Amino acid sequence: MKSVIQQFKEQSRVITKDLRHRNLIQTALGKYEIKRDEKKAAFQSWSSARQAAAEIKWEAINHLDKHLPDFVRRLEARGTVVHWATTAETARDIILKIVRDQKARSIIKSKAMTAEEIHLNDALEHEGFEVVESDLGEYIVQLRKEAPYHIVFPAMHLTRGDISELFTRELGSAPTDNPEELTMIARRALRQKYVTADVGITGANFAIAETGMISITENEGNARLTAALPKVMISLLGIEKVLPRMEDLALFLPMLATAGAGQALTCYNSLYGGPRQPGESDGPEQYHVVLLDNRRTELLADAEQRDALHCIRCGACLNVCPIYRNVGGHTYGTTYSGPIGSVITPHLRGLQEWKHLSFASSLCGACTEACPVKIDLHHHLLQNRRNSAHEKPSVIEKITFKIAGFVMNRPGLYAVVKKLARLFQPLHKLVKGTRLDPAYAWTQSRDLPTLPAESFKDWWKKNK
Amino acid sequence: MMYPKVGISMVRILERLGHKVEYPEDLVCCGQPAFNSGYWDESRSVAGKVLGRLKDAEAVVIASGSCGAMLRVFYPDLFAKTPQAQEAKALSAKSYEFSDFLVNRLGVTDVGARFPARVTFHDGCHGLRELGNKKAPRALLAGVRDLELVEMKDAETCCGFGGTFAAKFPMISTAMGEVKCASAFATGAEYIVSNDSSCLMQVQGLLSRQGSPVKTIHLAEILAQS
Ligand code: SF4
């Protein structure tokens, strides 16, 4: 089997040459940027809003030991069953057990990256349950048997034509280019599923400690139906989702919508606080909340990178990342792609196996600038690089840097090396751009500058 | 080493403004390649020499936003909790990228240059985001006679160089560079200007491979023209 880094490199090679992909993504994200800037301008001060959000998240994460139990206690007081899952496996087992106990057959789901993280659909389907994604984008990638391309826009890599073709093939609908019609096709297929589903599974955007409630934000109303219609509702969320107070939503909801999708507010914002209470006419009979750790506590223990737990999964860092924009979401091979994925995947799934993502960055910092909760993303990539080299140095690189340092700290020796380089440059023409070229990584697609006849140092010596 | 004209231009401009310029001949590199690759010990062995050698300078002026960021932003990190922490902080405080030095330290925006051409400016990421230096290079370009600056779409988007990244992931780096070149080309500019030589090496490398008529030039070279 190919290693993940080989796969990453191979897929990068293919997709960066795919100009259709490049244009599609650049255009879509170009439009997003215009809308985002418009909505940002509606904030009195975007930078103070970011600062406030970062401070609130800091408080939440650094006092998780208080906020999380508060959240749980209040949820339980209204009859919610709360489960703690240390690993992905425990989370899957907990959910499987609930579903089995219900003798459920079909399950409806709204969008949840944590469910992707623990590969929940595979586990449920493996046991013979039917799982249907109710978010349009998620539904589309599910029909394609693909992972979401983006944490907010799962089917962003597809054109209307692609989707129409997919629906024709999978649902037998007539081909159409009209987005409303495409939505209606999916809607007709999905409505039926809401009514027959025994269990609804959702994620969460925020967990409010003060009131013991879960906040879900969405554009299609599908999460509401997922929560309201089936008899049993399950919400799966990472422990980092906590916000201390209800009023924090006044900042976080518009911020998430603005940074993530260039919207002033997402269309539907709902709060869930427990199962149907006596005297209430709707809502699920049972409500389960599954709190997922899955190595988040290890990140919590890392003082340098703890702020990565501030992440509200808005996707802004993906949207502005030139690496993401060129390699696309699937190339990463991770649940969380883009800058935040490159930062946290080594923590969640192993540094040595996933460190290449921290190196696959020009460290341009566009992510850090975009992040609404001010996570120091690109510097965390540098720290991952340092930690990985420290833990398991590459012999070749270490020696190279040692020799380079040795030469550079000795001006006489450096002068000799420079002379040699100048001497050999004419020979470089013979191999330039071929695999024999020591600079092939560069010269396969780019020209090298010619070494100047007179260096700055020579000029300096002559003129000063 | 690759671009002596940049250094020469810088010296000429500073001297024209009445400053005494010294060049630490024995310094070659700021240690960024090793630092960015995760080899902080090796980086410190190169950077330590820089610290010592520049101790007595009144101000350190650097031709590239990237090396500027290394001295100004990353040295304090690199030397944190070492005996040289204080020295690194002191150097950081007096290090300037060239355009920042002219505009914000010396208060100069017009150096008396003339450059009759249509140009577009590429923000090097380190200069822009680590040093927060967006306005200074533009203010200097605005002071150049007969020069027309046309902003490109996504001027702030990375050109894809990224040091060792360009060699480790050449396919991604190249795609990023192509996107950059296309934005620059769309402005109809004859020159892509930047205050970072490494960005210019990347962009020029692609342009010449594509046989494009567009050329690259360092900000200092423009400012030295009259
Ligand atoms: S890291 Fe920041 S920008 Fe990226 S998804 Fe998380 S909150 Fe959004």
XYZ file of C-alpha atoms and ligand atoms in Angstrom:
698
model
C 0.000 0.000 0.000
C 1.116 3.493 -0.763
C 2.009 5.711 2.130
C -0.175 8.739 2.724
C 2.577 11.075 1.631
C 3.034 9.246 -1.666
C -0.678 9.432 -2.245
C -0.694 13.110 -1.416
C 2.118 13.809 -3.844
C 0.638 11.760 -6.638
C -2.808 13.263 -6.346
C -1.299 16.730 -6.115
C 0.611 16.112 -9.317
C -2.538 15.124 -11.173
C -4.944 17.683 -9.819
C -2.654 20.713 -10.103
C -2.571 20.094 -13.852
C -6.369 19.818 -14.052
C -7.276 23.268 -15.305
C -11.005 22.590 -15.121
C -10.648 21.948 -11.396
C -8.446 24.988 -10.985
C -10.902 27.326 -12.690
C -13.919 25.895 -10.912
C -12.434 26.334 -7.461
C -10.768 29.680 -8.098
C -14.022 31.069 -9.481
C -16.208 29.721 -6.682
C -13.870 30.973 -3.978
C -13.367 34.273 -5.756
C -17.124 34.834 -5.474
C -17.053 33.800 -1.831
C -14.353 36.379 -1.113
C -16.440 39.203 -2.539
C -19.462 38.240 -0.436
C -17.339 37.713 2.657
C -15.788 41.156 2.356
C -19.218 42.716 1.941
C -20.493 41.034 5.099
C -17.318 41.750 7.043
C -17.846 45.418 6.302
C -21.160 45.229 8.171
C -19.279 44.541 11.411
C -18.389 47.696 13.268
C -14.889 46.317 13.601
C -14.028 42.925 12.264
C -10.702 42.920 14.052
C -12.261 43.610 17.460
C -14.874 40.948 16.748
C -12.075 38.459 16.056
C -10.289 39.483 19.208
C -13.453 39.038 21.264
C -14.171 35.665 19.691
C -10.630 34.483 20.353
C -10.897 35.538 23.989
C -14.227 33.802 24.487
C -12.912 30.628 22.950
C -9.769 30.909 25.041
C -11.901 31.080 28.136
C -14.026 28.141 27.024
C -11.079 25.903 26.176
C -8.901 26.834 29.125
C -11.780 26.231 31.521
C -13.180 23.207 29.812
C -13.071 21.409 33.148
C -15.807 23.746 34.360
C -17.812 24.449 31.217
C -18.137 20.904 30.006
C -19.593 19.495 33.254
C -21.932 22.518 33.454
C -23.132 21.824 29.944
C -23.680 18.151 30.689
C -25.446 18.691 34.002
C -27.967 21.055 32.468
C -28.617 18.793 29.520
C -29.148 15.834 31.808
C -31.527 17.824 33.980
C -33.945 17.883 31.072
C -33.666 14.185 30.416
C -30.906 14.009 27.840
C -28.615 11.014 27.978
C -25.013 12.172 27.693
C -22.261 9.780 26.618
C -18.517 10.344 26.834
C -16.445 8.832 24.053
C -12.685 8.770 24.449
C -11.972 7.342 21.022
C -13.625 7.151 17.627
C -14.304 3.505 18.269
C -16.157 4.119 21.534
C -18.221 6.820 19.864
C -19.204 4.446 17.075
C -20.073 1.721 19.558
C -22.222 4.058 21.626
C -24.185 5.188 18.594
C -24.509 1.662 17.223
C -25.902 0.515 20.526
C -28.508 3.274 20.647
C -29.577 2.497 17.112
C -29.696 -1.239 17.752
C -31.683 -0.788 20.962
C -34.243 1.134 18.965
C -34.457 -1.691 16.467
C -34.036 1.083 13.951
C -33.879 0.438 10.237
C -33.259 3.779 8.698
C -31.330 6.776 9.912
C -31.378 10.335 8.686
C -28.355 12.518 9.242
C -27.573 16.172 9.002
C -24.098 17.444 8.288
C -21.510 16.592 10.936
C -17.751 16.598 10.382
C -17.285 14.671 13.630
C -19.314 11.855 12.074
C -16.893 11.883 9.142
C -14.031 11.869 11.614
C -15.206 8.637 13.237
C -16.402 7.090 9.941
C -19.857 6.694 11.355
C -21.716 6.017 8.111
C -19.461 3.101 7.237
C -19.986 1.581 10.658
C -23.760 1.958 10.474
C -24.026 0.662 6.939
C -21.782 -2.229 7.788
C -24.389 -3.280 10.364
C -27.099 -3.073 7.739
C -28.663 0.254 8.643
C -29.697 2.622 5.922
C -28.112 6.062 6.430
C -29.183 9.054 4.409
C -27.447 12.425 4.442
C -29.985 15.228 4.415
C -27.753 18.199 3.634
C -27.896 18.647 -0.133
C -24.138 18.789 -0.611
C -23.561 15.844 1.705
C -26.311 13.907 -0.043
C -24.591 14.493 -3.359
C -21.191 13.282 -2.168
C -22.843 10.356 -0.443
C -24.449 9.321 -3.722
C -20.999 9.586 -5.304
C -19.510 7.512 -2.473
C -17.039 10.290 -1.810
C -15.846 12.148 1.254
C -16.868 15.806 1.524
C -14.581 18.011 -0.540
C -14.813 20.898 1.916
C -15.920 21.112 5.550
C -18.645 23.638 4.712
C -19.277 23.113 0.983
C -19.042 19.349 0.590
C -19.892 19.254 -3.132
C -18.110 22.386 -4.182
C -15.974 20.552 -6.733
C -19.010 19.613 -8.829
C -20.805 21.567 -11.522
C -24.548 21.572 -12.084
C -23.903 19.268 -15.020
C -22.066 16.779 -12.802
C -24.925 16.802 -10.289
C -27.613 16.399 -12.916
C -25.761 13.449 -14.368
C -25.428 11.910 -10.915
C -29.138 12.330 -10.154
C -30.102 10.870 -13.505
C -27.934 7.859 -12.845
C -28.794 7.328 -9.185
C -32.339 8.670 -8.890
C -33.613 8.287 -12.446
C -34.478 11.975 -12.793
C -34.548 13.856 -16.092
C -31.371 15.835 -16.844
C -31.581 19.529 -15.967
C -29.301 22.496 -15.691
C -31.586 24.420 -13.368
C -30.383 24.612 -9.739
C -33.920 24.882 -8.348
C -34.994 21.786 -10.210
C -31.938 19.912 -9.003
C -32.775 20.904 -5.441
C -36.361 19.755 -5.921
C -35.216 16.366 -7.161
C -33.135 15.863 -4.035
C -35.899 17.222 -1.860
C -38.447 14.772 -3.207
C -36.072 11.894 -2.570
C -35.225 13.128 0.932
C -38.661 14.110 2.283
C -39.723 10.519 2.236
C -36.689 9.542 4.279
C -37.410 12.015 7.081
C -40.824 10.523 7.602
C -39.658 6.937 7.710
C -36.390 7.405 9.635
C -36.296 5.980 13.160
C -33.251 7.902 14.290
C -31.895 11.344 13.424
C -28.212 12.092 13.863
C -26.809 15.627 13.918
C -23.572 17.374 14.719
C -23.369 20.675 16.561
C -21.855 24.056 15.920
C -21.775 25.201 19.523
C -22.528 23.757 22.947
C -23.774 26.366 25.390
C -22.573 25.644 28.902
C -24.773 28.216 30.590
C -28.035 26.654 29.406
C -27.042 23.141 28.406
C -28.073 23.550 24.792
C -26.757 22.683 21.394
C -26.726 25.224 18.622
C -27.008 24.079 15.035
C -26.725 26.427 12.130
C -27.716 25.480 8.573
C -29.145 26.810 5.339
C -31.590 24.182 4.212
C -33.755 23.363 7.212
C -32.660 19.764 6.934
C -31.124 19.621 10.396
C -34.426 20.787 11.887
C -36.275 17.993 10.189
C -33.584 15.524 11.175
C -34.016 16.604 14.787
C -37.781 16.961 14.864
C -39.247 14.015 13.024
C -37.571 10.782 14.158
C -38.353 9.396 17.595
C -34.729 9.385 18.644
C -32.212 12.147 18.171
C -28.456 11.806 18.583
C -25.982 14.688 18.481
C -22.303 13.913 18.095
C -19.849 16.673 18.909
C -16.248 17.295 19.835
C -15.602 18.493 23.374
C -14.127 21.724 22.007
C -17.499 22.993 20.814
C -18.288 24.642 24.128
C -19.138 28.310 24.507
C -19.609 29.623 28.048
C -22.731 31.739 27.606
C -25.838 31.990 25.483
C -25.034 35.594 24.609
C -21.789 34.458 22.996
C -23.913 33.266 20.103
C -24.671 36.886 19.287
C -21.070 37.117 18.179
C -20.375 33.608 16.984
C -23.400 33.056 14.751
C -22.823 36.056 12.480
C -19.097 35.484 12.595
C -19.364 31.878 11.514
C -21.743 32.794 8.695
C -19.575 35.680 7.511
C -16.207 33.957 7.643
C -17.502 30.646 6.414
C -19.918 31.458 3.654
C -20.031 35.210 3.171
C -23.511 35.308 4.693
C -24.737 37.814 7.283
C -26.410 34.949 9.120
C -27.045 31.360 8.231
C -30.723 30.783 7.347
C -31.715 28.517 10.220
C -30.251 28.734 13.709
C -31.741 26.304 16.206
C -31.109 25.347 19.788
C -31.755 21.895 21.217
C -31.922 21.360 24.939
C -33.385 17.909 25.495
C -36.066 15.434 24.448
C -39.751 16.304 24.275
C -40.809 17.659 27.681
C -44.136 16.871 29.336
C -46.855 18.908 27.687
C -44.841 19.573 24.530
C -46.315 18.472 21.239
C -43.202 17.732 19.237
C -39.543 16.821 19.450
C -37.826 13.459 19.868
C -38.796 11.070 22.620
C -35.165 10.377 23.403
C -32.210 12.670 23.074
C -28.622 11.434 23.239
C -25.534 13.620 23.177
C -22.205 11.957 22.425
C -19.154 13.966 23.446
C -16.072 13.020 21.473
C -12.497 13.362 22.664
C -10.531 11.365 20.080
C -7.196 12.932 21.143
C -8.505 16.447 21.523
C -7.314 16.340 25.131
C -3.795 15.737 23.842
C -4.038 18.910 21.845
C -5.364 20.579 24.966
C -2.197 19.555 26.767
C -0.022 21.248 24.128
C 0.304 24.806 25.405
C 1.752 26.019 22.107
C -1.048 24.740 19.901
C -3.996 24.560 22.272
C -5.675 27.388 20.400
C -6.296 24.979 17.522
C -9.229 23.827 19.672
C -10.799 27.249 19.191
C -11.713 26.179 15.677
C -15.371 26.674 14.801
C -14.995 24.783 11.501
C -15.996 27.752 9.426
C -13.748 26.792 6.537
C -12.392 30.310 6.015
C -8.811 29.103 6.186
C -9.487 26.550 3.453
C -11.127 29.162 1.278
C -8.148 31.481 1.272
C -5.426 28.840 1.261
C -3.538 28.775 -2.044
C -2.524 25.183 -1.399
C -6.119 24.090 -0.821
C -7.256 26.094 -3.831
C -4.812 24.225 -6.018
C -4.870 20.680 -4.662
C -8.510 20.610 -3.551
C -10.067 18.947 -0.550
C -9.769 15.285 -1.452
C -6.009 15.304 -1.980
C -5.334 15.742 1.725
C -6.762 12.327 2.514
C -7.973 13.642 5.868
C -11.360 14.484 7.387
C -10.271 18.048 8.023
C -8.503 19.484 5.019
C -6.812 22.808 4.398
C -4.703 24.653 6.961
C -6.638 23.578 10.051
C -6.473 19.978 8.851
C -2.730 20.235 8.305
C -2.343 21.592 11.825
C -4.533 19.170 13.755
C -4.310 15.927 11.789
C -0.785 15.203 13.086
C -2.171 15.594 16.613
C -5.261 13.497 15.974
C -3.680 10.799 13.827
C 0.068 10.780 14.376
C 2.809 13.303 13.709
C 5.193 11.216 11.653
C 2.540 9.901 9.312
C 0.897 13.275 8.728
C 3.767 15.717 9.073
C 4.040 16.123 5.289
C 0.935 18.291 5.410
C 2.804 20.767 7.587
C 5.591 20.863 5.026
C 3.167 21.197 2.121
C 2.768 24.885 2.821
C 4.491 28.033 1.674
C 3.742 29.457 5.143
C 2.099 32.434 3.494
C -0.131 33.061 6.497
C -3.345 33.766 4.582
C -5.075 31.223 6.840
C -4.052 32.925 10.060
C -5.210 36.248 8.694
C -8.599 34.779 7.757
C -9.312 32.764 10.891
C -12.159 34.409 12.826
C -10.948 33.000 16.151
C -7.319 33.946 15.523
C -5.707 30.541 15.538
C -2.022 30.950 14.772
C -2.326 28.392 12.002
C 0.792 28.858 9.889
C 3.056 29.154 12.895
C 1.625 25.879 14.156
C 2.738 24.332 10.890
C 6.251 25.537 11.679
C 5.993 24.024 15.151
C 4.820 20.714 13.706
C 7.848 20.771 11.414
C 10.145 21.470 14.349
C 8.544 18.798 16.514
C 8.724 16.179 13.793
C 12.373 16.941 12.973
C 13.169 16.878 16.655
C 11.409 13.586 17.249
C 12.722 11.881 14.126
C 15.260 13.875 12.151
C 15.921 13.029 8.535
C 19.605 12.141 8.384
C 20.079 13.645 4.942
C 18.439 16.931 5.830
C 20.252 17.236 9.110
C 23.604 16.670 7.448
C 22.747 19.061 4.623
C 21.908 21.835 7.036
C 24.979 21.063 9.130
C 27.274 21.251 6.095
C 25.520 24.359 4.794
C 25.907 25.994 8.198
C 29.568 24.963 8.355
C 30.289 26.450 4.922
C 28.285 29.586 5.503
C 30.014 30.317 8.773
C 33.389 30.178 6.983
C 33.651 32.987 4.424
C 36.769 31.568 2.738
C 35.184 28.206 2.169
C 31.973 29.830 1.032
C 33.886 31.843 -1.577
C 35.373 28.627 -2.967
C 31.965 26.968 -3.194
C 30.606 30.009 -4.993
C 33.477 29.941 -7.510
C 32.846 26.272 -8.161
C 29.165 26.927 -8.737
C 29.989 29.590 -11.295
C 32.426 27.242 -12.971
C 29.898 24.471 -13.245
C 26.949 26.553 -14.312
C 27.628 26.200 -18.092
C 27.492 22.430 -17.653
C 24.061 22.719 -16.070
C 22.584 23.414 -19.533
C 23.321 19.811 -20.499
C 21.025 18.319 -17.900
C 18.651 21.211 -17.242
C 15.038 20.128 -16.840
C 15.924 16.418 -17.037
C 15.830 13.968 -14.192
C 19.628 14.019 -14.037
C 19.439 17.628 -13.039
C 20.165 18.054 -9.329
C 17.778 21.015 -9.450
C 15.090 19.013 -11.269
C 12.448 19.828 -8.678
C 12.872 23.413 -9.749
C 13.824 23.175 -13.392
C 11.100 20.780 -14.509
C 8.699 23.703 -14.595
C 10.780 26.827 -14.007
C 13.964 28.467 -15.245
C 16.779 29.217 -12.846
C 18.332 32.647 -12.772
C 21.857 32.741 -14.192
C 24.550 33.369 -11.648
C 25.693 36.942 -12.085
C 29.227 37.466 -13.382
C 29.957 39.776 -10.476
C 28.450 39.124 -7.086
C 27.389 41.832 -4.706
C 30.392 41.069 -2.584
C 32.770 41.500 -5.525
C 31.104 44.798 -6.342
C 31.353 45.889 -2.731
C 35.043 45.063 -2.546
C 35.733 46.969 -5.731
C 33.714 50.042 -4.855
C 34.195 50.486 -1.138
C 24.028 36.109 -4.338
C 21.712 35.655 -7.315
C 20.653 39.269 -7.554
C 23.592 41.630 -6.940
C 21.713 44.516 -8.561
C 19.257 44.582 -5.699
C 21.968 45.078 -3.107
C 23.821 47.601 -5.240
C 20.614 49.589 -5.793
C 19.882 49.577 -2.099
C 23.329 50.851 -1.201
C 23.090 53.611 -3.818
C 19.695 54.793 -2.575
C 20.720 54.804 1.069
C 23.923 56.671 0.281
C 22.024 59.153 -1.855
C 19.910 59.792 1.246
C 23.081 60.490 3.197
C 23.503 57.269 5.179
C 26.637 55.318 5.799
C 26.137 51.756 4.691
C 28.114 48.835 5.952
C 27.954 45.363 4.567
C 28.863 42.433 6.794
C 30.792 40.539 4.129
C 31.031 37.358 6.116
C 27.276 36.940 6.550
C 25.655 34.746 3.986
C 22.337 33.536 5.257
C 19.882 34.262 8.050
C 19.227 30.579 8.770
C 15.688 30.506 7.470
C 15.930 27.337 5.332
C 16.937 25.202 8.311
C 14.438 26.977 10.559
C 11.540 26.391 8.182
C 12.531 22.769 7.773
C 12.316 22.204 11.493
C 16.068 22.057 12.215
C 16.229 24.798 14.790
C 19.620 23.807 16.235
C 21.218 23.989 12.809
C 19.421 27.240 12.145
C 20.728 28.699 15.394
C 24.299 27.902 14.418
C 23.939 30.150 11.352
C 21.700 32.725 12.983
C 23.923 33.009 16.053
C 26.659 34.437 13.866
C 24.242 36.989 12.442
C 23.322 38.073 15.960
C 26.903 38.648 16.975
C 27.927 40.388 13.801
C 25.030 42.877 13.744
C 25.161 43.707 17.423
C 26.634 47.170 16.972
C 24.678 48.342 13.947
C 22.274 51.206 14.496
C 19.749 49.726 12.111
C 19.766 46.628 9.941
C 18.178 46.992 6.517
C 17.205 43.892 4.634
C 16.423 43.608 0.941
C 13.834 40.893 1.298
C 10.630 40.694 3.290
C 11.276 37.052 3.954
C 14.721 37.471 5.539
C 13.358 40.580 7.223
C 10.657 38.497 8.873
C 13.241 35.960 9.940
C 15.281 38.568 11.815
C 12.368 40.559 13.080
C 9.754 37.946 13.914
C 11.344 34.513 14.087
C 14.727 35.160 15.731
C 13.045 35.910 19.061
C 11.213 32.550 18.778
C 14.305 30.709 17.652
C 16.420 32.021 20.525
C 13.694 32.008 23.180
C 14.996 30.456 26.410
C 18.603 30.510 25.186
C 21.384 32.789 26.462
C 21.013 34.837 23.284
C 17.317 35.615 23.768
C 18.035 39.217 24.682
C 20.334 39.759 21.722
C 17.722 38.317 19.379
C 15.126 40.706 20.741
C 17.457 43.660 20.345
C 18.243 42.743 16.752
C 14.587 42.200 16.020
C 13.753 45.707 17.194
C 16.229 47.400 14.860
C 15.747 45.256 11.758
C 13.799 46.634 8.839
C 12.777 45.456 5.452
C 14.067 48.031 2.966
C 10.789 49.784 2.043
C 9.662 49.820 5.667
C 12.968 51.445 6.615
C 12.674 54.174 3.996
C 9.050 55.043 4.673
C 8.536 54.377 8.343
C 11.957 54.940 9.837
C 13.304 57.662 7.542
C 9.970 59.147 6.488
C 10.969 59.154 2.811
C 8.570 58.254 0.016
C 10.200 60.074 -2.869
C 13.765 59.026 -3.574
C 13.870 60.948 -6.847
C 13.464 57.928 -9.083
C 11.982 57.814 -12.575
C 10.789 54.631 -14.246
C 8.536 55.017 -17.258
C 6.562 51.776 -17.244
C 3.310 50.126 -16.310
C 3.932 47.860 -13.332
C 1.994 45.678 -10.926
C 3.063 44.947 -7.356
C 3.221 41.511 -5.759
C 3.082 41.435 -1.968
C 5.556 38.921 -0.611
C 3.739 37.024 2.140
C 6.355 37.490 4.816
C 6.654 41.212 4.229
C 2.897 41.528 4.135
C 1.686 39.301 6.949
C 4.642 38.824 9.282
C 5.825 42.405 9.007
C 2.462 44.023 8.214
C 4.066 46.043 5.469
C 1.485 46.713 2.772
C 1.601 50.473 2.397
C 5.309 51.311 2.354
C 6.242 49.739 -0.999
C 3.183 51.292 -2.626
C 3.978 54.700 -1.178
C 7.461 54.430 -2.670
C 6.109 53.371 -6.060
C 3.687 56.299 -5.981
C 6.704 58.571 -5.623
C 8.376 57.269 -8.787
C 7.970 59.560 -11.782
C 6.294 58.239 -14.941
C 5.448 54.947 -13.304
C 1.923 53.594 -13.495
C 0.906 51.067 -10.846
C -1.954 48.730 -11.757
C -3.050 46.489 -8.915
C -3.598 42.873 -9.868
C -6.395 40.673 -8.604
C -5.228 38.808 -5.506
C -1.989 40.773 -5.167
C -1.776 39.336 -1.658
C -1.949 35.707 -2.763
C 1.230 33.728 -2.370
C 3.380 33.182 -5.486
C 4.113 29.631 -4.366
C 7.810 29.948 -3.576
C 7.883 29.165 0.119
C 11.572 28.189 0.330
C 12.149 24.444 0.510
C 8.437 24.005 -0.229
C 9.193 24.880 -3.875
C 11.493 21.875 -4.096
C 9.552 19.507 -1.856
C 6.210 20.060 -3.556
C 7.160 21.471 -6.969
C 3.794 20.663 -8.533
C 1.833 22.672 -5.988
C 4.370 25.475 -5.964
C 4.230 25.693 -9.757
C 0.429 25.749 -9.871
C 0.412 28.585 -7.334
C 2.959 30.465 -9.419
C 0.882 30.004 -12.552
C -2.169 31.476 -10.850
C -0.042 34.430 -9.746
C 1.406 34.993 -13.231
C -2.070 34.898 -14.748
C -3.332 37.604 -12.346
C -0.304 39.748 -13.089
C -0.608 39.213 -16.832
C -4.246 40.319 -16.788
C -3.211 43.820 -15.680
C -1.269 44.414 -18.880
C 1.772 45.422 -16.830
C 5.266 45.200 -18.307
C 6.851 44.506 -14.928
C 5.939 42.593 -11.814
C 7.543 44.412 -8.914
C 8.141 43.018 -5.458
C 10.276 43.680 -2.432
C 11.168 40.032 -2.097
C 13.798 38.464 -4.334
C 12.694 34.916 -3.695
C 9.165 35.632 -4.958
C 10.720 37.241 -8.001
C 12.908 34.213 -8.656
C 9.815 32.004 -8.624
C 7.746 34.294 -10.831
C 10.607 35.026 -13.250
C 11.406 31.331 -13.472
C 7.870 30.605 -14.627
C 7.614 33.622 -16.902
C 10.779 32.770 -18.784
C 9.765 29.136 -19.101
C 6.431 30.273 -20.546
C 8.216 32.697 -22.872
C 6.174 35.550 -21.421
C 7.151 39.134 -22.307
C 6.414 40.253 -18.728
C 9.531 40.877 -16.625
C 10.196 40.977 -12.915
C 12.118 43.640 -11.059
C 12.922 44.339 -7.413
C 11.510 47.499 -5.875
C 15.026 48.709 -4.986
C 16.106 48.480 -8.616
C 13.243 50.748 -9.643
C 13.998 53.217 -6.890
C 17.626 53.429 -8.008
C 16.668 54.473 -11.557
C 16.701 58.089 -12.492
S -9.050 27.232 11.805
Fe -10.112 29.170 11.903
S -10.533 29.644 9.753
Fe -10.001 27.481 9.802
S -11.945 26.431 9.978
Fe -11.199 26.736 12.061
S -12.116 28.647 12.737
Fe -12.353 28.586 10.529
